[in-house]
Coordinates of C-alpha atoms in Angstrom, one line a residue:
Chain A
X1 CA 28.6 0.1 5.8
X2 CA 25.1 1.2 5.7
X3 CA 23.6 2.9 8.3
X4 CA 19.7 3.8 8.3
X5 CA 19.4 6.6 11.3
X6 CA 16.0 7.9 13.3
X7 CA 15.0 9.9 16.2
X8 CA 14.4 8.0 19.5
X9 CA 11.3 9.5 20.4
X10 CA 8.2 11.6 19.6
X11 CA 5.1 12.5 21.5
X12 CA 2.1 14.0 20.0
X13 CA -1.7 14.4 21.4
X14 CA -4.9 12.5 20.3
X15 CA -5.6 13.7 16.7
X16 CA -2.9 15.3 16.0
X17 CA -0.5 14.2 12.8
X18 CA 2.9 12.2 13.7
X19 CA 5.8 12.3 11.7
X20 CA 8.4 10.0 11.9
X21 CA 11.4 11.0 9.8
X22 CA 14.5 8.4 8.9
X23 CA 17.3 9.5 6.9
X24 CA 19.7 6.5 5.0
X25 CA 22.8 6.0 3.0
X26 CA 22.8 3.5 0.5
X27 CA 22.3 4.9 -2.6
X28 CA 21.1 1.9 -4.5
X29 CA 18.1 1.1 -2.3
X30 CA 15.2 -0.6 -4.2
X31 CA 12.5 -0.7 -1.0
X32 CA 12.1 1.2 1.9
X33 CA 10.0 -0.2 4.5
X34 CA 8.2 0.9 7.7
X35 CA 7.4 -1.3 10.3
X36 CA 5.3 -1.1 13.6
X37 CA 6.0 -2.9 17.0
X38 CA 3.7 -2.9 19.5
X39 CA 4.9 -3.6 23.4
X40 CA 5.5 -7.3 23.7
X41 CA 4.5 -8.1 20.3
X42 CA 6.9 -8.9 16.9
X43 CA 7.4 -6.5 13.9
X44 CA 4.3 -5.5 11.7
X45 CA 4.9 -4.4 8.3
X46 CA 3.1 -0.9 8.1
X47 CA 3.7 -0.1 4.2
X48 CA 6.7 0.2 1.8
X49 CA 8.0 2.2 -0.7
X50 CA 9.6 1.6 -4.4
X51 CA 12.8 3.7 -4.9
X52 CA 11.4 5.2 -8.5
X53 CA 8.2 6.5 -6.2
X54 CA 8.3 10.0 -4.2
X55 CA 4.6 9.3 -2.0
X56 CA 2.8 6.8 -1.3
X57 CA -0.9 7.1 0.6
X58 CA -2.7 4.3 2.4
X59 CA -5.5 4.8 4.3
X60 CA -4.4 7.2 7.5
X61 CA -0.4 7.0 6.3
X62 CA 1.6 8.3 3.9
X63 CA 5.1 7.8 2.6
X64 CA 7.8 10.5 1.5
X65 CA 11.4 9.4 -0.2
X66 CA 13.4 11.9 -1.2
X67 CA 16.2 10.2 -3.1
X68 CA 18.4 13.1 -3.0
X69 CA 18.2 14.0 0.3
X70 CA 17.9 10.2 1.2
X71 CA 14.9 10.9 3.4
X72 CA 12.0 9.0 3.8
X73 CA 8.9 10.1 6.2
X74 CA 5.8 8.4 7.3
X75 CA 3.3 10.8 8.6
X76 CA 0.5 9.3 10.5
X77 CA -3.2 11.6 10.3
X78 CA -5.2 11.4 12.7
X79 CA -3.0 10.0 15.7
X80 CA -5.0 7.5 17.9
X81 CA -3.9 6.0 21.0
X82 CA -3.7 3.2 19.8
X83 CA -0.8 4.0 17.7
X84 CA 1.5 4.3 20.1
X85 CA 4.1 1.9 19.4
X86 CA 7.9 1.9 18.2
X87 CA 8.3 2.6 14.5
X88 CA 11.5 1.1 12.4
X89 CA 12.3 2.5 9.3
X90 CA 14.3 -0.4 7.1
X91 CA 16.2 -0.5 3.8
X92 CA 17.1 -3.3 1.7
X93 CA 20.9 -4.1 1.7
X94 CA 20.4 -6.4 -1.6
X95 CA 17.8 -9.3 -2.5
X96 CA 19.3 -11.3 -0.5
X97 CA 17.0 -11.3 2.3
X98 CA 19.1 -8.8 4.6
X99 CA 17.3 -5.7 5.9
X100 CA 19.5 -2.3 7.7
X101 CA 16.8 -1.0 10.3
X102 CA 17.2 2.1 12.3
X103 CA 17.5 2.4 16.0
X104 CA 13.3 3.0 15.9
X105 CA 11.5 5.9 17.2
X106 CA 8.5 5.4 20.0
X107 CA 5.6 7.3 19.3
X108 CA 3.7 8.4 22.3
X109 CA 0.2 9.8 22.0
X110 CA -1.3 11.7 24.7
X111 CA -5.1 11.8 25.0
Chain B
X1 CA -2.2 -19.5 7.9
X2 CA 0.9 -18.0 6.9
X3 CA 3.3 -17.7 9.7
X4 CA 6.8 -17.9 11.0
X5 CA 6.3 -19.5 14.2
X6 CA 9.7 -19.1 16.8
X7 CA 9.6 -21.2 20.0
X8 CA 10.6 -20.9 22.6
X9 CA 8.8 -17.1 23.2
X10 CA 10.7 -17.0 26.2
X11 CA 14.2 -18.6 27.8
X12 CA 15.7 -18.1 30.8
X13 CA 19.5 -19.5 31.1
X14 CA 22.6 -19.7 32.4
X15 CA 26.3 -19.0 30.7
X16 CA 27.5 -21.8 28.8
X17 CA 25.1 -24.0 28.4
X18 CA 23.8 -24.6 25.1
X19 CA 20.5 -23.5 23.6
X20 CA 19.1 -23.6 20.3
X21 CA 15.8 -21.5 19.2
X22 CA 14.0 -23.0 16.2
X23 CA 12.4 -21.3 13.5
X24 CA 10.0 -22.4 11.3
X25 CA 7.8 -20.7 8.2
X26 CA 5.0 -22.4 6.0
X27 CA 5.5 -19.9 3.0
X28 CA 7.7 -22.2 1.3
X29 CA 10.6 -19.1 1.2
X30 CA 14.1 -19.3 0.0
X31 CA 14.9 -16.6 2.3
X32 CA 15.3 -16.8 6.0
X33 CA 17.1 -14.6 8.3
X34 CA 17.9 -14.4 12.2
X35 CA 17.7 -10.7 14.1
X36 CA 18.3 -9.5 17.2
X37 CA 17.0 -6.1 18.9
X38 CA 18.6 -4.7 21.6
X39 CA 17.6 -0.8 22.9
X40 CA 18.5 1.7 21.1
X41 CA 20.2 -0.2 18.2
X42 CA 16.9 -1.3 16.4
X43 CA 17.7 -4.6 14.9
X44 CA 20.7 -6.3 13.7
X45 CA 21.0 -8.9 11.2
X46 CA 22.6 -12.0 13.1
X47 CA 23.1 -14.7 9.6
X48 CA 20.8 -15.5 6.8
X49 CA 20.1 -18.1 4.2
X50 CA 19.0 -17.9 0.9
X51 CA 18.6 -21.4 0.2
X52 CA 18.6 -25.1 1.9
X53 CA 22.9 -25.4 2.7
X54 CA 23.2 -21.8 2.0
X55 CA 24.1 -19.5 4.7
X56 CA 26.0 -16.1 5.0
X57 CA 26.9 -14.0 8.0
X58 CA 25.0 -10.9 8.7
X59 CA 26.6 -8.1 10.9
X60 CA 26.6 -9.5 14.3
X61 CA 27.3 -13.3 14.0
X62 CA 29.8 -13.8 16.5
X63 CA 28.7 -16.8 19.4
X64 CA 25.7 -17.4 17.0
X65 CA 25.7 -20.6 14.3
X66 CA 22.8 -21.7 12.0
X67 CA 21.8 -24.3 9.8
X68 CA 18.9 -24.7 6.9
X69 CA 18.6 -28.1 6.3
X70 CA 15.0 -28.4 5.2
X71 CA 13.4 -24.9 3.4
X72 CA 10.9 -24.3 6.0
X73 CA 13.3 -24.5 9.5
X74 CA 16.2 -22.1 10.6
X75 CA 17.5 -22.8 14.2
X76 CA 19.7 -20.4 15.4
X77 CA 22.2 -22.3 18.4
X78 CA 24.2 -20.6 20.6
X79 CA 26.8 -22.8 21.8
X80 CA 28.1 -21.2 24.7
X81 CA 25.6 -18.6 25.3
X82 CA 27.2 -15.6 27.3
X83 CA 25.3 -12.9 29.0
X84 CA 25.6 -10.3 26.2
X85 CA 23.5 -12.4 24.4
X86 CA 20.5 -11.1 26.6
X87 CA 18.1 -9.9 23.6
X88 CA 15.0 -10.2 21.8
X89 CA 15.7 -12.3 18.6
X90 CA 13.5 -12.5 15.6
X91 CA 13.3 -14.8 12.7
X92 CA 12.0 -13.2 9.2
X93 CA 11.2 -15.1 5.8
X94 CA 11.1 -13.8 2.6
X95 CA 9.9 -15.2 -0.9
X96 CA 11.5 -12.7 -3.1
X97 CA 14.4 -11.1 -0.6
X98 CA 12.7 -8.2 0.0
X99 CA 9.0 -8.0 1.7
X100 CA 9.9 -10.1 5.2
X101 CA 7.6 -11.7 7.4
X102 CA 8.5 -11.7 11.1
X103 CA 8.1 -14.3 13.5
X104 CA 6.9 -13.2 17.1
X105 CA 10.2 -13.1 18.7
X106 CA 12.0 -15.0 21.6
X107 CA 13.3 -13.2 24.7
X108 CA 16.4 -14.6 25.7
X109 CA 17.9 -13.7 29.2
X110 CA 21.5 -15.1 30.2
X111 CA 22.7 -15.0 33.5

């Protein structure tokens, strides 16, 4: 089936850039999401991705796909505290609703 | 305000006895889904609907059923709840089957 796959953890200091890297399989993807969870709280859409795109740039984050490689990055400038949190990286199955996530990687950032 | 509202947040039972966590969005979606997140495995689709009376299985549905009556509710029951079951489940919308909506999760423990 289809499997979406991403390190458990990462640590970086205060103002310092993250990157969170997710690799997937399904070759027909149409959007890739990433999604924020803070502790204790539900699931936060960060920003997406269209499949026929290669960056996207909002604000302090910014979105890599590489269709060949079936990578997609979010890198996060500027790291603040208060960006620790667990990120998921998700793909859509189909349009019927169903997302695959990854097992989601906790950022940790150290002042 | 547009939200997907879950209650209970949190539930504290016992093996066997049934339970049923409702789910409700004001979006006026077709799609609904049920997740749960366990460590380490990110989240797993549970079932989802696409429409009133249509539901499908999603990759862990075993000792999980749900129904979609009405557009805006989803319950998800757990008939004889068993303590494997211990998770965090969230409910999602969706209007066009891809960009989801989360609800702020319910923490179920089963002893």
């Amino acid at each position: 089936g289809e499997d979406v796959e991403q390190s458990l953890f990462l640590s970086v200091r205060e103002g310092d850039s993250s990157v969170i890297n997710c690799t997937y399989t399904d070759s027909s993807s149409t959007y890739l999401y990433w999604y924020k969870q803070e502790p204790g709280a539900g699931l936060q859409l960060l920003t997406y991705i269209f499949s026929n795109m290669d960056m996207k740039q909002d604000q302090r984050l910014t979105v890599l796909l590489n269709k060949k490689d079936k990578h997609l990055s979010l890198r996060i400038a500027d790291t603040q505290t208060g960006d620790s949190a667990i990120y998921f990286c998700a793909d859509t199955y189909n349009q019927g609703g169903k997302l695959i996530f990854g097992q989601g990687t906790e950022l940790s950032v150290k002042p | 305000e547009a939200q997907v509202t879950q209650n209970p947040r949190y539930l504290i039972t016992v093996t066997g006895k049934k339970l049923t966590v409702t789910c409700s969005q004001n979006m006026n979606h077709e799609y609904m889904s049920w997740y749960r997140q366990d460590p380490g495995l990110g989240l797993r689709q549970i079932y989802y609907s696409m429409n009133v009376e249509v539901t499908d299985k999603g990759d862990v549905p075993e000792g999980y059923k749900v129904s979609r009556k009405e557009k805006r509710n989803f319950p998800l029951i757990l008939e004889s709840p068993s303590p494997n079951q211990t998770s965090l489940y969230f409910c999602a919308s969706s209007g066009d089957g891809y960009e989801q909506y989360f609800g702020p999760g319910t923490r179920l423990t089963v002893t």
